[in-house]
Amino acid sequence: MEKLKKRSWAEPFKIKVVEPLKMTSRVDRQRALEEAGYNTFLLRSEDVYIDLLTDSGTNAMSDYQWAGMMLGDEAYAGSKNFYHLEATMQKYYGYKYLVPTHQGRGAEHLISRILIKPGDFIPGNMYFTTTRLHQELAGGTFVDVIIDEAHDPTNLHPFKGNVDLQKLESLVTRVGPKKVPYISVAVTVNMAGGQPVSMENLRQVYSFCSNHGIKVILDATRAVENAFFIKIREKGYESKSIAEILKEMCSYSDGCTMSGKKDLLVNIGGFLAVNDYDVFEEARNMVVVYEGLHTYGGLAGRDMEAMARGIEEAVQEDHIKARIGQVEYVGEKLQSIGIPIVLPIGGHAIFLDARRFLPHLKQIEFPAQTLAAELYLESGIRSMERGIVSAGRNKETGDHHYPKLELVRLTFPRRVYTQAHCDVTAEAVEAVYENRSRVKGLKMVYEPKYLRFFQARFEPLS
Ligand SMILES: *Cc1c(COP(=O)(O)O)cnc(C)c1O
């Protein structure tokens, strides 16, 4: 008998509750896709087999978190869960003040309204949809200062999320530091493929900005995943704990926005955290108008408790190792069969490179949107477009933004799917790849004004 030599990792949990999945036929899926206007956001979840649309709010909570839900203190003011959340944020993220919000964009709204004056410029390491929109609605102009490598899906730079200090400096020189209230630094960079920022880069950005009176606001939504990449890729951090690395990352910033629906292992929740008392004071006033009183910010007490417990679980080494390990497992499988994906494999998702997958389609034929629709039709697996549809329109010219990257994101919810689901996913992508030359593009037949990728509708080109 042969011996198994390899020692595989496995999920550091066992399954206590199951949710059955519905199997569908190709005919069912064709009908569902037409009803959804070829937009995977508009599919009914019931018609989806493996849902890789997003890792946002799709986490499986632990028994410890569910137990915490029963300890919800639903007082209108001063819930004990708020104080627990505040103390836990202070312990792991290190900021002084906390304002809870219903999710990440609630925090983005507050910080944009407080810090941005019309005519200001807000640099960022690649845009995120809701982040940029809130900056624009507050009268600001987003300026991309990510390193060029981030726009090249084949470049193997280990920290493709890094800020290009030259680009940052030339912006500040051009418009003057007074017109740059803060830089928004995403760790990791979702839109670049879940690519991390190095500690060295965070340190340099903070030092440059401090010297010019510019604040650094982290988008800390995926900061734990970023901390894991620092641990395995950056010299000097191999033997530090994830919690230590996370805290050091935050120390090079003045505050953060957080969507708890990602790293923090909950289904809803977020917060704004800052060190500056005046900013906190204003956020605490404003949150009452848009979210709810400053001790609940649109959340139930039980939601805040689950998020506090999620903060603790998120930094556990075996959790984050398996989380990123699962994504890597799928990515390596796809790579081994020649599927074009964004490299290096990022933290939360595999990004199929639709330009190389469907080279016969023009960008205006929506290659990534098309590929996401085809994958659903083939297998019932739901993914999402991250390309020209997500990029939206230029608010001056009215034309589409034409992003370099035309990607389909396969995003893995935390602690939800098994390795067998991962295998099925890779097999489905392979099947679409084998028939790729037959795939035709789409045309857009309905376009909403804001964040169009959520609700746009398409029809196949004949
Ligand atoms: C999801 C996300 C947001 C927005 O958070 P919501 O909870 O969806 O409002 C902001 N930034 C990043 C990097 C995200 O992934």
Short mmCIF file of C-alpha atoms and ligand atoms in Angstrom, two decimals:
data_model
loop_
_atom_site.label_atom_id
_atom_site.label_comp_id
_atom_site.label_asym_id
_atom_site.label_seq_id
_atom_site.Cartn_x
_atom_site.Cartn_y
_atom_site.Cartn_z
CA MET A 1 0.00 0.00 0.00
CA GLU A 2 1.17 3.52 -0.74
CA LYS A 3 1.62 5.96 2.07
CA LEU A 4 0.06 9.42 2.13
CA LYS A 5 2.97 11.69 2.90
CA LYS A 6 1.34 15.09 2.68
CA ARG A 7 -0.19 16.70 5.77
CA SER A 8 -3.25 18.63 4.56
CA TRP A 9 -4.74 21.48 6.51
CA ALA A 10 -8.44 21.21 7.24
CA GLU A 11 -11.20 23.53 8.37
CA PRO A 12 -10.63 24.33 12.08
CA PHE A 13 -14.28 23.71 12.95
CA LYS A 14 -16.94 21.04 12.62
CA ILE A 15 -20.46 21.56 11.30
CA LYS A 16 -23.35 21.85 13.77
CA VAL A 17 -26.20 23.22 11.61
CA VAL A 18 -26.72 22.63 7.88
CA GLU A 19 -28.62 24.56 5.23
CA PRO A 20 -29.69 22.39 2.27
CA LEU A 21 -28.74 23.56 -1.22
CA LYS A 22 -31.12 23.40 -4.17
CA MET A 23 -29.90 21.63 -7.30
CA THR A 24 -31.16 23.14 -10.57
CA SER A 25 -31.19 22.09 -14.22
CA ARG A 26 -29.74 24.08 -17.11
CA VAL A 27 -33.29 24.90 -18.25
CA ASP A 28 -34.10 26.31 -14.78
CA ARG A 29 -30.93 28.36 -14.83
CA GLN A 30 -31.54 29.75 -18.33
CA ARG A 31 -34.96 30.97 -17.21
CA ALA A 32 -33.58 32.43 -13.96
CA LEU A 33 -30.78 34.21 -15.84
CA GLU A 34 -33.20 35.81 -18.31
CA GLU A 35 -35.42 36.99 -15.46
CA ALA A 36 -32.36 38.47 -13.79
CA GLY A 37 -31.33 40.43 -16.89
CA TYR A 38 -28.02 38.50 -17.05
CA ASN A 39 -26.95 40.21 -13.84
CA THR A 40 -25.95 37.77 -11.09
CA PHE A 41 -26.92 40.39 -8.45
CA LEU A 42 -30.53 40.03 -9.60
CA LEU A 43 -30.72 36.24 -9.26
CA ARG A 44 -32.76 34.84 -6.42
CA SER A 45 -30.53 33.16 -3.88
CA GLU A 46 -32.82 30.13 -4.01
CA ASP A 47 -31.80 29.55 -7.63
CA VAL A 48 -28.10 29.49 -6.73
CA TYR A 49 -26.15 26.32 -5.93
CA ILE A 50 -22.79 27.61 -4.65
CA ASP A 51 -22.95 31.31 -3.88
CA LEU A 52 -19.62 33.03 -4.47
CA LEU A 53 -21.15 36.43 -5.19
CA THR A 54 -19.59 38.01 -2.16
CA ASP A 55 -18.05 37.35 1.22
CA SER A 56 -20.00 40.29 2.61
CA GLY A 57 -22.36 39.33 5.40
CA THR A 58 -22.34 35.72 4.20
CA ASN A 59 -20.13 34.45 7.02
CA ALA A 60 -21.10 31.47 9.17
CA MET A 61 -21.11 32.59 12.79
CA SER A 62 -19.66 30.38 15.50
CA ASP A 63 -21.56 28.85 18.42
CA TYR A 64 -19.78 31.43 20.60
CA GLN A 65 -21.19 34.26 18.47
CA TRP A 66 -24.69 32.74 18.42
CA ALA A 67 -24.54 32.37 22.19
CA GLY A 68 -23.67 36.07 22.32
CA MET A 69 -26.80 36.87 20.30
CA MET A 70 -28.84 35.65 23.28
CA LEU A 71 -27.03 38.16 25.46
CA GLY A 72 -28.26 41.11 23.40
CA ASP A 73 -29.05 44.11 25.59
CA GLU A 74 -31.67 45.86 23.50
CA ALA A 75 -31.81 49.04 25.55
CA TYR A 76 -32.23 52.11 23.35
CA ALA A 77 -29.29 53.83 25.01
CA GLY A 78 -26.11 52.52 26.61
CA SER A 79 -26.44 48.83 25.70
CA LYS A 80 -23.80 46.73 27.44
CA ASN A 81 -22.99 45.17 24.05
CA PHE A 82 -21.90 48.60 22.81
CA TYR A 83 -19.38 48.86 25.65
CA HIS A 84 -18.15 45.35 24.94
CA LEU A 85 -17.73 46.19 21.26
CA GLU A 86 -15.94 49.43 22.08
CA ALA A 87 -13.53 47.72 24.47
CA THR A 88 -12.84 44.88 22.02
CA MET A 89 -12.18 47.33 19.15
CA GLN A 90 -9.82 49.30 21.40
CA LYS A 91 -7.98 46.13 22.38
CA TYR A 92 -7.48 44.72 18.86
CA TYR A 93 -7.49 47.82 16.63
CA GLY A 94 -6.13 50.33 19.11
CA TYR A 95 -8.24 53.38 18.23
CA LYS A 96 -9.66 55.57 20.98
CA TYR A 97 -13.25 56.18 19.89
CA LEU A 98 -15.92 54.02 18.30
CA VAL A 99 -19.13 54.93 16.48
CA PRO A 100 -21.14 51.86 15.40
CA THR A 101 -22.87 51.93 11.99
CA HIS A 102 -25.20 49.51 10.25
CA GLN A 103 -22.41 48.50 7.86
CA GLY A 104 -19.25 49.83 6.24
CA ARG A 105 -20.84 52.41 3.98
CA GLY A 106 -22.52 54.04 6.99
CA ALA A 107 -19.05 54.74 8.38
CA GLU A 108 -17.82 55.92 4.97
CA HIS A 109 -20.73 58.34 4.79
CA LEU A 110 -19.89 59.84 8.18
CA ILE A 111 -16.16 60.25 7.63
CA SER A 112 -16.65 61.66 4.10
CA ARG A 113 -19.19 64.22 5.30
CA ILE A 114 -17.03 65.23 8.24
CA LEU A 115 -13.63 65.55 6.60
CA ILE A 116 -14.30 66.47 2.95
CA LYS A 117 -15.09 69.97 1.70
CA PRO A 118 -16.31 70.52 -1.88
CA GLY A 119 -13.26 70.77 -4.16
CA ASP A 120 -11.08 68.50 -2.01
CA PHE A 121 -9.09 65.53 -3.34
CA ILE A 122 -9.06 62.14 -1.64
CA PRO A 123 -6.26 59.83 -2.67
CA GLY A 124 -6.75 56.11 -2.29
CA ASN A 125 -5.05 52.84 -3.23
CA MET A 126 -7.55 51.99 -5.96
CA TYR A 127 -11.18 52.88 -5.53
CA PHE A 128 -13.86 50.91 -3.75
CA THR A 129 -17.38 51.43 -5.09
CA THR A 130 -19.17 52.76 -2.00
CA THR A 131 -16.09 54.51 -0.62
CA ARG A 132 -15.54 56.55 -3.77
CA LEU A 133 -19.21 57.35 -4.17
CA HIS A 134 -19.45 58.78 -0.64
CA GLN A 135 -16.34 60.87 -1.28
CA GLU A 136 -17.90 62.22 -4.48
CA LEU A 137 -21.27 62.89 -2.86
CA ALA A 138 -19.43 64.95 -0.24
CA GLY A 139 -17.92 67.06 -3.06
CA GLY A 140 -14.52 65.39 -3.24
CA THR A 141 -12.59 63.92 -6.14
CA PHE A 142 -11.03 60.50 -5.76
CA VAL A 143 -7.44 60.13 -7.02
CA ASP A 144 -5.93 56.67 -7.49
CA VAL A 145 -2.44 56.44 -5.99
CA ILE A 146 -1.93 52.69 -6.00
CA ILE A 147 1.31 51.33 -7.50
CA ASP A 148 1.15 50.56 -11.24
CA GLU A 149 1.72 46.85 -10.59
CA ALA A 150 -1.80 46.61 -9.16
CA HIS A 151 -3.29 47.20 -12.60
CA ASP A 152 -1.40 44.28 -14.13
CA PRO A 153 -3.11 40.96 -13.37
CA THR A 154 0.03 38.95 -14.09
CA ASN A 155 2.48 40.95 -11.98
CA LEU A 156 3.71 38.95 -8.98
CA HIS A 157 4.51 41.86 -6.65
CA PRO A 158 3.88 40.54 -3.10
CA PHE A 159 2.23 43.79 -1.94
CA LYS A 160 0.27 44.93 -4.95
CA GLY A 161 -1.96 47.06 -2.73
CA ASN A 162 0.86 49.47 -1.85
CA VAL A 163 0.46 53.21 -2.18
CA ASP A 164 2.81 54.80 -4.73
CA LEU A 165 4.44 57.55 -2.67
CA GLN A 166 5.50 59.41 -5.83
CA LYS A 167 1.90 59.61 -7.01
CA LEU A 168 0.78 60.73 -3.57
CA GLU A 169 3.48 63.36 -3.36
CA SER A 170 2.77 64.75 -6.82
CA LEU A 171 -0.93 65.08 -6.00
CA VAL A 172 -0.13 66.94 -2.78
CA THR A 173 2.32 69.18 -4.62
CA ARG A 174 -0.16 69.87 -7.41
CA VAL A 175 -3.25 70.75 -5.33
CA GLY A 176 -1.63 71.64 -1.99
CA PRO A 177 -2.00 69.71 1.28
CA LYS A 178 -4.95 71.85 2.43
CA LYS A 179 -7.05 70.32 -0.35
CA VAL A 180 -6.21 66.78 0.77
CA PRO A 181 -8.01 66.14 4.07
CA TYR A 182 -7.11 62.47 4.22
CA ILE A 183 -5.95 59.45 2.31
CA SER A 184 -8.10 56.34 2.37
CA VAL A 185 -5.88 53.25 2.52
CA ALA A 186 -7.60 49.94 1.92
CA VAL A 187 -6.01 46.87 3.51
CA THR A 188 -6.34 44.55 1.58
CA VAL A 189 -7.38 46.10 -1.75
CA ASN A 190 -10.59 44.40 -2.76
CA MET A 191 -10.73 45.85 -6.28
CA ALA A 192 -7.14 44.85 -7.07
CA GLY A 193 -7.91 41.23 -6.24
CA GLY A 194 -7.57 41.18 -2.45
CA GLN A 195 -3.97 42.38 -2.61
CA PRO A 196 -2.19 43.42 0.59
CA VAL A 197 -0.28 46.52 1.64
CA SER A 198 3.09 46.04 3.36
CA MET A 199 3.82 47.34 6.84
CA GLU A 200 6.73 49.30 5.43
CA ASN A 201 4.41 51.07 3.00
CA LEU A 202 1.89 51.88 5.75
CA ARG A 203 4.70 53.34 7.84
CA GLN A 204 5.94 55.51 4.94
CA VAL A 205 2.48 56.74 4.02
CA TYR A 206 1.75 57.68 7.61
CA SER A 207 5.02 59.50 7.98
CA PHE A 208 4.53 61.45 4.73
CA CYS A 209 0.95 62.34 5.62
CA SER A 210 1.72 63.34 9.20
CA ASN A 211 4.34 65.76 7.88
CA HIS A 212 1.73 67.40 5.64
CA GLY A 213 -1.19 67.49 8.07
CA ILE A 214 -3.08 64.84 6.08
CA LYS A 215 -4.98 62.16 7.98
CA VAL A 216 -4.70 58.46 7.17
CA ILE A 217 -8.00 56.59 7.34
CA LEU A 218 -7.74 52.86 6.86
CA ASP A 219 -10.47 50.89 5.19
CA ALA A 220 -9.93 48.11 7.73
CA THR A 221 -12.67 45.87 6.39
CA ARG A 222 -10.11 43.21 5.44
CA ALA A 223 -7.25 44.25 7.69
CA VAL A 224 -6.94 40.82 9.31
CA GLU A 225 -6.40 39.21 5.92
CA ASN A 226 -3.80 41.89 5.22
CA ALA A 227 -2.09 41.07 8.52
CA PHE A 228 -1.85 37.42 7.49
CA PHE A 229 -0.06 38.35 4.24
CA ILE A 230 2.36 40.57 6.16
CA LYS A 231 3.11 37.64 8.44
CA ILE A 232 3.93 35.26 5.60
CA ARG A 233 5.51 37.71 3.15
CA GLU A 234 7.23 40.56 4.98
CA LYS A 235 10.60 40.15 6.64
CA GLY A 236 10.56 40.53 10.40
CA TYR A 237 6.92 39.52 10.91
CA GLU A 238 7.16 35.70 10.65
CA SER A 239 6.96 35.13 14.37
CA LYS A 240 4.59 37.95 15.31
CA SER A 241 0.97 37.09 16.03
CA ILE A 242 -1.82 38.23 13.70
CA ALA A 243 -3.19 40.35 16.56
CA GLU A 244 0.16 42.11 17.02
CA ILE A 245 0.51 42.80 13.30
CA LEU A 246 -3.04 44.13 13.08
CA LYS A 247 -2.46 46.54 15.92
CA GLU A 248 0.78 47.78 14.41
CA MET A 249 -0.96 48.36 11.05
CA CYS A 250 -3.62 50.48 12.75
CA SER A 251 -0.97 52.45 14.62
CA TYR A 252 0.02 54.00 11.27
CA SER A 253 -3.37 55.64 10.84
CA ASP A 254 -5.73 58.12 12.46
CA GLY A 255 -8.85 56.02 12.21
CA CYS A 256 -10.68 53.44 10.17
CA THR A 257 -13.94 52.57 8.53
CA MET A 258 -15.05 48.99 9.01
CA SER A 259 -17.52 46.68 7.40
CA GLY A 260 -17.94 43.93 10.00
CA LYS A 261 -19.59 41.83 7.30
CA LYS A 262 -16.17 40.70 6.07
CA ASP A 263 -13.30 39.96 8.48
CA LEU A 264 -15.43 40.25 11.59
CA LEU A 265 -17.51 37.16 10.84
CA VAL A 266 -20.98 38.67 11.19
CA ASN A 267 -23.93 39.08 8.86
CA ILE A 268 -24.47 42.79 9.50
CA GLY A 269 -22.57 45.60 11.23
CA GLY A 270 -19.77 48.09 10.91
CA PHE A 271 -18.12 51.00 12.65
CA LEU A 272 -16.09 54.16 12.38
CA ALA A 273 -13.13 54.35 14.75
CA VAL A 274 -10.94 57.43 15.23
CA ASN A 275 -8.32 58.87 17.55
CA ASP A 276 -9.24 62.54 17.11
CA TYR A 277 -11.81 63.67 19.68
CA ASP A 278 -13.26 66.43 17.48
CA VAL A 279 -13.89 64.06 14.59
CA PHE A 280 -15.46 61.60 17.01
CA GLU A 281 -17.65 64.29 18.50
CA GLU A 282 -18.98 65.23 15.07
CA ALA A 283 -19.49 61.61 14.01
CA ARG A 284 -21.36 60.95 17.22
CA ASN A 285 -23.68 63.85 16.45
CA MET A 286 -24.20 62.93 12.84
CA VAL A 287 -24.75 59.20 13.38
CA VAL A 288 -27.97 59.98 15.25
CA VAL A 289 -29.42 61.48 12.07
CA TYR A 290 -28.44 58.73 9.64
CA GLU A 291 -27.99 55.49 11.56
CA GLY A 292 -29.27 55.69 15.12
CA LEU A 293 -28.12 56.75 18.56
CA HIS A 294 -24.32 56.62 18.99
CA THR A 295 -24.51 53.54 21.22
CA TYR A 296 -26.21 51.41 18.58
CA GLY A 297 -25.74 53.09 15.15
CA GLY A 298 -28.44 51.10 13.39
CA LEU A 299 -27.56 47.77 15.00
CA ALA A 300 -29.39 45.63 17.51
CA GLY A 301 -27.54 44.96 20.76
CA ARG A 302 -27.17 41.32 19.71
CA ASP A 303 -25.52 42.37 16.44
CA MET A 304 -22.93 44.39 18.35
CA GLU A 305 -22.25 41.42 20.63
CA ALA A 306 -21.75 39.07 17.68
CA MET A 307 -19.35 41.59 16.09
CA ALA A 308 -17.36 42.01 19.32
CA ARG A 309 -16.94 38.24 19.47
CA GLY A 310 -16.12 38.16 15.75
CA ILE A 311 -13.25 40.61 16.33
CA GLU A 312 -11.70 38.08 18.72
CA GLU A 313 -12.24 35.07 16.45
CA ALA A 314 -11.00 36.83 13.31
CA VAL A 315 -7.43 37.11 14.60
CA GLN A 316 -7.12 33.46 15.64
CA GLU A 317 -4.23 32.01 13.65
CA ASP A 318 -5.89 28.73 12.67
CA HIS A 319 -8.98 30.57 11.44
CA ILE A 320 -7.21 33.03 9.19
CA LYS A 321 -4.81 30.39 7.90
CA ALA A 322 -7.69 28.16 6.81
CA ARG A 323 -9.65 31.12 5.44
CA ILE A 324 -6.87 32.22 3.12
CA GLY A 325 -5.79 28.59 2.59
CA GLN A 326 -9.16 27.73 1.09
CA VAL A 327 -8.98 30.59 -1.43
CA GLU A 328 -5.43 29.56 -2.32
CA TYR A 329 -6.54 25.94 -2.79
CA VAL A 330 -9.07 26.93 -5.46
CA GLY A 331 -6.67 29.36 -7.09
CA GLU A 332 -3.91 26.79 -7.40
CA LYS A 333 -6.33 24.27 -8.84
CA LEU A 334 -7.46 26.74 -11.52
CA GLN A 335 -3.90 27.72 -12.30
CA SER A 336 -2.90 24.08 -12.72
CA ILE A 337 -5.49 23.68 -15.51
CA GLY A 338 -4.42 26.88 -17.27
CA ILE A 339 -7.27 29.23 -16.30
CA PRO A 340 -6.16 32.89 -16.43
CA ILE A 341 -6.48 34.37 -12.94
CA VAL A 342 -5.12 37.41 -11.15
CA LEU A 343 -1.84 36.65 -9.38
CA PRO A 344 -0.74 36.49 -6.68
CA ILE A 345 -3.87 34.81 -5.33
CA GLY A 346 -5.53 37.32 -2.99
CA GLY A 347 -7.15 37.05 0.41
CA HIS A 348 -10.84 36.63 -0.15
CA ALA A 349 -11.41 35.70 -3.75
CA ILE A 350 -10.16 34.30 -7.01
CA PHE A 351 -10.42 36.75 -9.87
CA LEU A 352 -10.83 35.25 -13.33
CA ASP A 353 -9.19 37.46 -15.94
CA ALA A 354 -12.05 37.87 -18.41
CA ARG A 355 -9.89 39.68 -20.98
CA ARG A 356 -7.71 36.60 -21.36
CA PHE A 357 -10.57 34.15 -20.78
CA LEU A 358 -12.73 35.66 -23.56
CA PRO A 359 -10.18 37.49 -25.75
CA HIS A 360 -12.62 37.69 -28.67
CA LEU A 361 -14.95 40.09 -26.76
CA LYS A 362 -14.47 43.88 -26.78
CA GLN A 363 -14.64 45.65 -23.40
CA ILE A 364 -17.92 47.29 -24.40
CA GLU A 365 -19.39 43.80 -24.86
CA PHE A 366 -18.93 43.34 -21.11
CA PRO A 367 -16.62 40.32 -21.03
CA ALA A 368 -16.64 39.91 -17.23
CA GLN A 369 -20.41 40.32 -16.98
CA THR A 370 -20.73 37.73 -19.75
CA LEU A 371 -18.40 35.27 -18.05
CA ALA A 372 -20.27 35.52 -14.74
CA ALA A 373 -23.53 34.76 -16.57
CA GLU A 374 -21.97 31.79 -18.39
CA LEU A 375 -20.59 30.29 -15.18
CA TYR A 376 -24.02 30.46 -13.60
CA LEU A 377 -25.64 28.88 -16.62
CA GLU A 378 -23.10 26.06 -16.61
CA SER A 379 -23.16 25.21 -12.93
CA GLY A 380 -25.48 27.32 -10.76
CA ILE A 381 -22.39 28.96 -9.25
CA ARG A 382 -22.85 32.67 -8.68
CA SER A 383 -19.94 35.10 -9.09
CA MET A 384 -19.78 38.83 -9.79
CA GLU A 385 -18.44 41.25 -12.35
CA ARG A 386 -15.59 43.58 -11.44
CA GLY A 387 -14.89 45.43 -14.66
CA ILE A 388 -16.45 48.10 -16.81
CA VAL A 389 -19.92 47.72 -15.28
CA SER A 390 -18.64 48.12 -11.70
CA ALA A 391 -16.36 51.00 -12.71
CA GLY A 392 -19.38 53.16 -13.67
CA ARG A 393 -19.20 56.40 -15.57
CA ASN A 394 -16.89 59.38 -15.49
CA LYS A 395 -18.88 62.13 -13.81
CA GLU A 396 -17.40 64.84 -16.09
CA THR A 397 -17.58 63.24 -19.54
CA GLY A 398 -20.50 60.87 -18.93
CA ASP A 399 -18.59 58.10 -20.74
CA HIS A 400 -17.84 54.73 -19.14
CA HIS A 401 -14.73 54.41 -17.03
CA TYR A 402 -12.64 51.86 -18.93
CA PRO A 403 -10.72 49.99 -16.22
CA LYS A 404 -7.67 47.99 -17.21
CA LEU A 405 -8.95 45.03 -15.24
CA GLU A 406 -11.96 43.10 -16.49
CA LEU A 407 -12.49 40.48 -13.79
CA VAL A 408 -14.97 37.95 -12.48
CA ARG A 409 -14.78 37.48 -8.76
CA LEU A 410 -15.31 34.13 -7.08
CA THR A 411 -15.58 35.21 -3.48
CA PHE A 412 -15.45 32.76 -0.61
CA PRO A 413 -17.73 33.29 2.37
CA ARG A 414 -15.91 32.54 5.61
CA ARG A 415 -16.48 29.11 7.16
CA VAL A 416 -19.36 28.27 4.77
CA TYR A 417 -18.24 25.92 1.98
CA THR A 418 -16.21 22.71 2.08
CA GLN A 419 -13.30 21.51 0.00
CA ALA A 420 -15.69 19.43 -2.15
CA HIS A 421 -17.55 22.64 -3.04
CA CYS A 422 -14.18 24.09 -4.03
CA ASP A 423 -13.51 21.14 -6.32
CA VAL A 424 -16.92 21.46 -8.00
CA THR A 425 -16.24 25.17 -8.55
CA ALA A 426 -12.92 24.53 -10.29
CA GLU A 427 -14.54 21.86 -12.50
CA ALA A 428 -17.32 24.28 -13.54
CA VAL A 429 -14.86 27.02 -14.49
CA GLU A 430 -12.93 24.48 -16.53
CA ALA A 431 -16.10 23.47 -18.40
CA VAL A 432 -16.83 27.09 -19.34
CA TYR A 433 -13.20 27.54 -20.41
CA GLU A 434 -13.40 24.58 -22.77
CA ASN A 435 -16.36 26.16 -24.57
CA ARG A 436 -15.14 29.74 -24.38
CA SER A 437 -14.89 30.38 -28.12
CA ARG A 438 -18.67 29.96 -28.44
CA VAL A 439 -19.48 32.61 -25.82
CA LYS A 440 -21.05 35.84 -27.16
CA GLY A 441 -21.10 39.19 -25.34
CA LEU A 442 -23.91 41.25 -23.81
CA LYS A 443 -25.48 44.67 -24.31
CA MET A 444 -26.76 46.83 -21.46
CA VAL A 445 -30.49 47.53 -21.70
CA TYR A 446 -31.09 49.25 -18.34
CA GLU A 447 -28.64 51.39 -16.41
CA PRO A 448 -29.33 52.81 -12.93
CA LYS A 449 -27.76 56.10 -11.92
CA TYR A 450 -25.75 54.97 -8.87
CA LEU A 451 -23.66 51.82 -8.38
CA ARG A 452 -25.07 50.48 -11.61
CA PHE A 453 -23.58 46.99 -11.29
CA PHE A 454 -26.17 46.11 -8.64
CA GLN A 455 -29.23 46.60 -10.83
CA ALA A 456 -28.18 46.96 -14.47
CA ARG A 457 -29.89 44.61 -16.95
CA PHE A 458 -28.41 43.00 -20.05
CA GLU A 459 -29.39 40.99 -23.11
CA PRO A 460 -27.20 38.65 -25.15
CA LEU A 461 -25.80 40.01 -28.39
CA SER A 462 -27.14 37.96 -31.27
C1 LIG B 1 -17.63 45.68 1.63
C2 LIG B 1 -16.62 46.73 1.64
C3 LIG B 1 -16.97 48.06 1.96
C4 LIG B 1 -18.40 48.50 2.21
O1 LIG B 1 -18.96 47.88 3.31
P1 LIG B 1 -20.53 47.54 3.40
O2 LIG B 1 -20.65 46.84 4.71
O3 LIG B 1 -20.86 46.67 2.23
O4 LIG B 1 -21.27 48.82 3.38
C5 LIG B 1 -15.96 48.99 1.98
N1 LIG B 1 -14.69 48.65 1.70
C6 LIG B 1 -14.32 47.40 1.40
C7 LIG B 1 -12.88 47.09 1.12
C8 LIG B 1 -15.27 46.39 1.35
O5 LIG B 1 -14.89 45.16 1.03
#
